[in-house]
Amino acid sequence: TKVSSSHMNTSFTEVKQMKIQANAKAFRTIALALYKNVHAAIIREGSQNSFDSHLKKKQTKPFEISLPTAFNPIYKIQDFGIAMEESFIEDDERGYLAIFASSKDNTNTQNGGYGIGKCVWLTLTDSYILTNIKNNLKSIYNIFLNNEGIPCLAKISSEKTTEHSGVTIEFSVNQSDIPHFFNNLNVLKWFPNPPIVKNGDSIIEIYPVEKSQISGKDWFF
């Protein structure tokens, strides 16, 4: 029998909230539900984060993507934007490690918001390397699936640097996955400032979709 909320007893002495258990099943279910085409999602999600980071810093230099090749099966995306605070990366409550927690929830100037894009790479690989440079500090992390299939983060190193601020993500892929990255580059055409895409020693030119939008003071369609 369905009970109307207006007739529910609200004088409970104890109320407990249902929780999602952090395990491999939960992560796999969420990730696979959101990303049907993982190769396109990897390109799109990483590019969106880089694009938003450049937008916040007003960085005009394009971010860069290096496609995996037979001789170097590494996918790499590098931006030169605002980067992240170390405290955010290592925060497992509201930071980089927190799924469904996003810094983009309260803004219309950036895309995203699920807070799971940072884990999309783990749908294809067991680990990836994150390099974060901010405030002349270069920190390198390994994000990986543990023996139970749960995403974890381990800090590899942290040192002073004069390198440009930004974030780099890189991971190795199977030979069979290499063509799928090349075949899904069309997702980049929707970015008004597409990245520089490197395929070995050559550069792949990305032509953005011609801008056509209706806009107001704080919005555009």
Short mmCIF file of C-alpha atoms in Angstrom, two decimals:
data_model
loop_
_atom_site.label_atom_id
_atom_site.label_comp_id
_atom_site.label_asym_id
_atom_site.label_seq_id
_atom_site.Cartn_x
_atom_site.Cartn_y
_atom_site.Cartn_z
CA THR A 1 0.00 0.00 0.00
CA LYS A 2 1.31 3.41 -0.97
CA VAL A 3 1.13 5.92 1.89
CA SER A 4 0.86 9.62 1.18
CA SER A 5 3.71 11.67 2.63
CA SER A 6 1.09 13.92 4.29
CA HIS A 7 0.06 10.96 6.48
CA MET A 8 3.54 9.85 7.43
CA ASN A 9 4.61 9.95 11.06
CA THR A 10 7.31 12.62 11.34
CA SER A 11 7.96 12.13 15.06
CA PHE A 12 10.59 9.42 14.58
CA THR A 13 13.14 9.23 17.35
CA GLU A 14 15.90 8.04 15.01
CA VAL A 15 16.33 8.42 11.26
CA LYS A 16 19.13 6.73 9.33
CA GLN A 17 20.17 7.48 5.78
CA MET A 18 20.71 4.80 3.15
CA LYS A 19 24.28 4.66 1.89
CA ILE A 20 26.15 3.42 -1.16
CA GLN A 21 28.89 1.01 -0.19
CA ALA A 22 32.28 1.78 -1.72
CA ASN A 23 33.12 -1.41 -3.55
CA ALA A 24 34.06 -2.60 -7.02
CA LYS A 25 30.45 -3.41 -7.94
CA ALA A 26 29.28 0.13 -7.18
CA PHE A 27 32.13 1.74 -9.11
CA ARG A 28 31.72 -0.53 -12.13
CA THR A 29 27.93 -0.04 -12.23
CA ILE A 30 28.18 3.75 -12.09
CA ALA A 31 31.01 4.03 -14.59
CA LEU A 32 29.52 1.67 -17.16
CA ALA A 33 26.09 3.29 -16.84
CA LEU A 34 27.50 6.72 -17.67
CA TYR A 35 30.03 5.73 -20.32
CA LYS A 36 28.86 3.41 -23.09
CA ASN A 37 31.76 4.35 -25.38
CA VAL A 38 34.75 4.45 -23.03
CA HIS A 39 37.26 5.63 -25.67
CA ALA A 40 35.11 8.62 -26.61
CA ALA A 41 34.43 9.29 -22.93
CA ILE A 42 38.14 9.29 -22.07
CA ILE A 43 38.84 11.86 -24.78
CA ARG A 44 35.78 13.97 -23.94
CA GLU A 45 35.99 13.96 -20.12
CA GLY A 46 39.71 14.70 -20.01
CA SER A 47 39.33 17.43 -22.62
CA GLN A 48 36.43 19.00 -20.77
CA ASN A 49 38.44 19.19 -17.55
CA SER A 50 41.39 20.71 -19.43
CA PHE A 51 39.17 23.16 -21.28
CA ASP A 52 37.47 24.30 -18.05
CA SER A 53 40.84 24.69 -16.34
CA HIS A 54 42.07 26.90 -19.19
CA LEU A 55 38.83 28.86 -19.05
CA LYS A 56 39.28 29.59 -15.33
CA LYS A 57 42.86 30.75 -15.88
CA LYS A 58 42.05 32.60 -19.13
CA GLN A 59 44.73 30.51 -20.77
CA THR A 60 44.75 30.94 -24.57
CA LYS A 61 47.34 28.24 -25.23
CA PRO A 62 45.55 25.01 -26.28
CA PHE A 63 45.85 21.91 -24.17
CA GLU A 64 47.51 18.88 -25.75
CA ILE A 65 46.61 15.24 -26.40
CA SER A 66 49.12 12.57 -27.40
CA LEU A 67 47.47 9.51 -28.92
CA PRO A 68 48.82 6.02 -28.24
CA THR A 69 50.78 4.40 -31.07
CA ALA A 70 52.12 0.92 -31.69
CA PHE A 71 55.60 2.06 -30.66
CA ASN A 72 54.42 4.16 -27.71
CA PRO A 73 51.04 2.86 -26.43
CA ILE A 74 50.52 5.74 -24.00
CA TYR A 75 47.49 8.05 -23.96
CA LYS A 76 48.39 11.46 -22.55
CA ILE A 77 46.48 14.68 -22.03
CA GLN A 78 48.18 17.80 -20.69
CA ASP A 79 46.76 21.21 -19.87
CA PHE A 80 48.30 24.48 -18.77
CA GLY A 81 45.46 25.73 -16.65
CA ILE A 82 44.78 26.49 -13.02
CA ALA A 83 45.63 22.98 -11.70
CA MET A 84 44.53 21.67 -8.29
CA GLU A 85 45.54 22.22 -4.70
CA GLU A 86 47.28 19.23 -3.11
CA SER A 87 44.73 19.31 -0.30
CA PHE A 88 41.93 18.88 -2.87
CA ILE A 89 43.61 15.96 -4.62
CA GLU A 90 44.16 14.10 -1.36
CA ASP A 91 40.73 14.87 0.16
CA ASP A 92 38.59 11.72 0.11
CA GLU A 93 35.45 13.52 1.29
CA ARG A 94 34.98 16.42 -1.14
CA GLY A 95 38.11 16.30 -3.27
CA TYR A 96 39.53 14.37 -6.20
CA LEU A 97 38.85 11.00 -4.58
CA ALA A 98 35.16 11.71 -3.94
CA ILE A 99 32.81 10.33 -6.61
CA PHE A 100 29.74 12.56 -7.21
CA ALA A 101 31.51 15.48 -5.52
CA SER A 102 32.32 18.16 -8.10
CA SER A 103 33.61 21.72 -8.06
CA LYS A 104 31.32 22.43 -11.04
CA ASP A 105 27.97 21.88 -9.29
CA ASN A 106 27.25 25.57 -8.79
CA THR A 107 28.35 27.08 -12.08
CA ASN A 108 26.97 27.29 -15.62
CA THR A 109 30.27 28.42 -17.12
CA GLN A 110 31.77 24.92 -16.94
CA ASN A 111 30.49 21.51 -17.96
CA GLY A 112 30.55 18.31 -15.95
CA GLY A 113 29.21 17.85 -12.46
CA TYR A 114 28.97 14.11 -11.87
CA GLY A 115 32.39 14.03 -10.22
CA ILE A 116 33.18 10.67 -11.81
CA GLY A 117 34.97 11.88 -14.94
CA LYS A 118 38.24 11.65 -13.02
CA CYS A 119 37.76 7.87 -12.87
CA VAL A 120 36.76 7.27 -16.49
CA TRP A 121 40.31 6.16 -17.34
CA LEU A 122 39.91 3.24 -14.92
CA THR A 123 37.23 1.75 -17.15
CA LEU A 124 40.03 0.90 -19.60
CA THR A 125 43.14 0.57 -17.44
CA ASP A 126 44.00 -0.52 -13.90
CA SER A 127 46.06 2.59 -13.15
CA TYR A 128 47.04 6.01 -14.44
CA ILE A 129 49.54 8.70 -13.51
CA LEU A 130 48.40 12.20 -12.53
CA THR A 131 50.96 15.01 -12.50
CA ASN A 132 49.80 18.26 -10.90
CA ILE A 133 51.82 21.49 -10.99
CA LYS A 134 50.58 24.43 -8.94
CA ASN A 135 52.32 27.19 -6.99
CA ASN A 136 55.74 25.92 -8.14
CA LEU A 137 55.05 22.50 -6.62
CA LYS A 138 55.04 19.39 -8.83
CA SER A 139 53.21 16.40 -7.35
CA ILE A 140 52.87 13.00 -8.99
CA TYR A 141 50.18 10.49 -8.05
CA ASN A 142 49.24 6.96 -9.07
CA ILE A 143 45.48 6.35 -9.21
CA PHE A 144 44.80 2.62 -9.39
CA LEU A 145 42.33 -0.16 -8.71
CA ASN A 146 43.27 -2.18 -5.66
CA ASN A 147 42.84 -5.96 -5.30
CA GLU A 148 39.16 -5.42 -4.54
CA GLY A 149 38.63 -3.26 -7.64
CA ILE A 150 38.21 -0.01 -5.70
CA PRO A 151 39.90 3.20 -7.00
CA CYS A 152 42.76 4.32 -4.74
CA LEU A 153 45.37 7.09 -4.81
CA ALA A 154 49.05 6.90 -3.86
CA LYS A 155 51.42 9.84 -3.81
CA ILE A 156 54.66 9.11 -5.66
CA SER A 157 56.61 12.35 -5.25
CA SER A 158 56.40 16.08 -4.59
CA GLU A 159 59.08 18.64 -5.41
CA LYS A 160 59.62 22.30 -6.23
CA THR A 161 59.60 23.21 -9.93
CA THR A 162 59.64 26.15 -12.32
CA GLU A 163 57.44 24.34 -14.85
CA HIS A 164 54.15 25.84 -16.02
CA SER A 165 51.10 25.07 -13.90
CA GLY A 166 48.70 22.43 -15.15
CA VAL A 167 47.58 18.82 -14.98
CA THR A 168 48.79 15.82 -16.97
CA ILE A 169 47.07 12.43 -17.14
CA GLU A 170 48.75 9.46 -18.81
CA PHE A 171 48.31 5.70 -18.95
CA SER A 172 49.22 2.75 -21.14
CA VAL A 173 46.66 1.00 -23.36
CA ASN A 174 46.40 -2.34 -25.10
CA GLN A 175 47.37 -2.48 -28.76
CA SER A 176 43.78 -3.37 -29.66
CA ASP A 177 42.54 -0.09 -28.14
CA ILE A 178 44.82 2.19 -30.16
CA PRO A 179 42.57 2.56 -33.27
CA HIS A 180 39.54 3.40 -31.10
CA PHE A 181 41.15 6.61 -29.84
CA PHE A 182 41.87 7.75 -33.38
CA ASN A 183 38.33 6.87 -34.48
CA ASN A 184 36.68 8.90 -31.69
CA LEU A 185 38.45 12.22 -32.18
CA ASN A 186 35.23 13.69 -33.55
CA VAL A 187 34.15 14.48 -29.96
CA LEU A 188 36.77 17.25 -29.98
CA LYS A 189 35.05 19.25 -32.72
CA TRP A 190 32.57 20.63 -30.19
CA PHE A 191 35.29 22.51 -28.30
CA PRO A 192 35.61 26.12 -29.49
CA ASN A 193 39.36 25.93 -28.85
CA PRO A 194 40.35 22.36 -29.76
CA PRO A 195 43.55 20.83 -28.40
CA ILE A 196 46.74 20.08 -30.25
CA VAL A 197 46.47 16.38 -31.06
CA LYS A 198 49.73 14.52 -31.58
CA ASN A 199 49.85 11.15 -33.32
CA GLY A 200 53.47 10.09 -33.05
CA ASP A 201 55.49 12.70 -34.94
CA SER A 202 52.48 14.15 -36.77
CA ILE A 203 49.78 16.63 -35.75
CA ILE A 204 46.09 15.94 -36.40
CA GLU A 205 44.14 19.11 -37.21
CA ILE A 206 40.82 19.41 -35.38
CA TYR A 207 38.26 21.73 -36.94
CA PRO A 208 35.65 22.98 -34.45
CA VAL A 209 31.97 23.15 -35.31
CA GLU A 210 31.14 26.66 -36.46
CA LYS A 211 29.83 28.75 -33.58
CA SER A 212 26.10 29.34 -33.70
CA GLN A 213 24.48 30.27 -30.41
CA ILE A 214 21.73 32.26 -28.77
CA SER A 215 23.04 33.98 -25.68
CA GLY A 216 21.99 36.19 -22.79
CA LYS A 217 23.80 37.88 -19.95
CA ASP A 218 24.77 34.72 -18.04
CA TRP A 219 23.76 31.94 -20.43
CA PHE A 220 24.07 30.60 -23.95
CA PHE A 221 22.36 27.85 -25.95
#
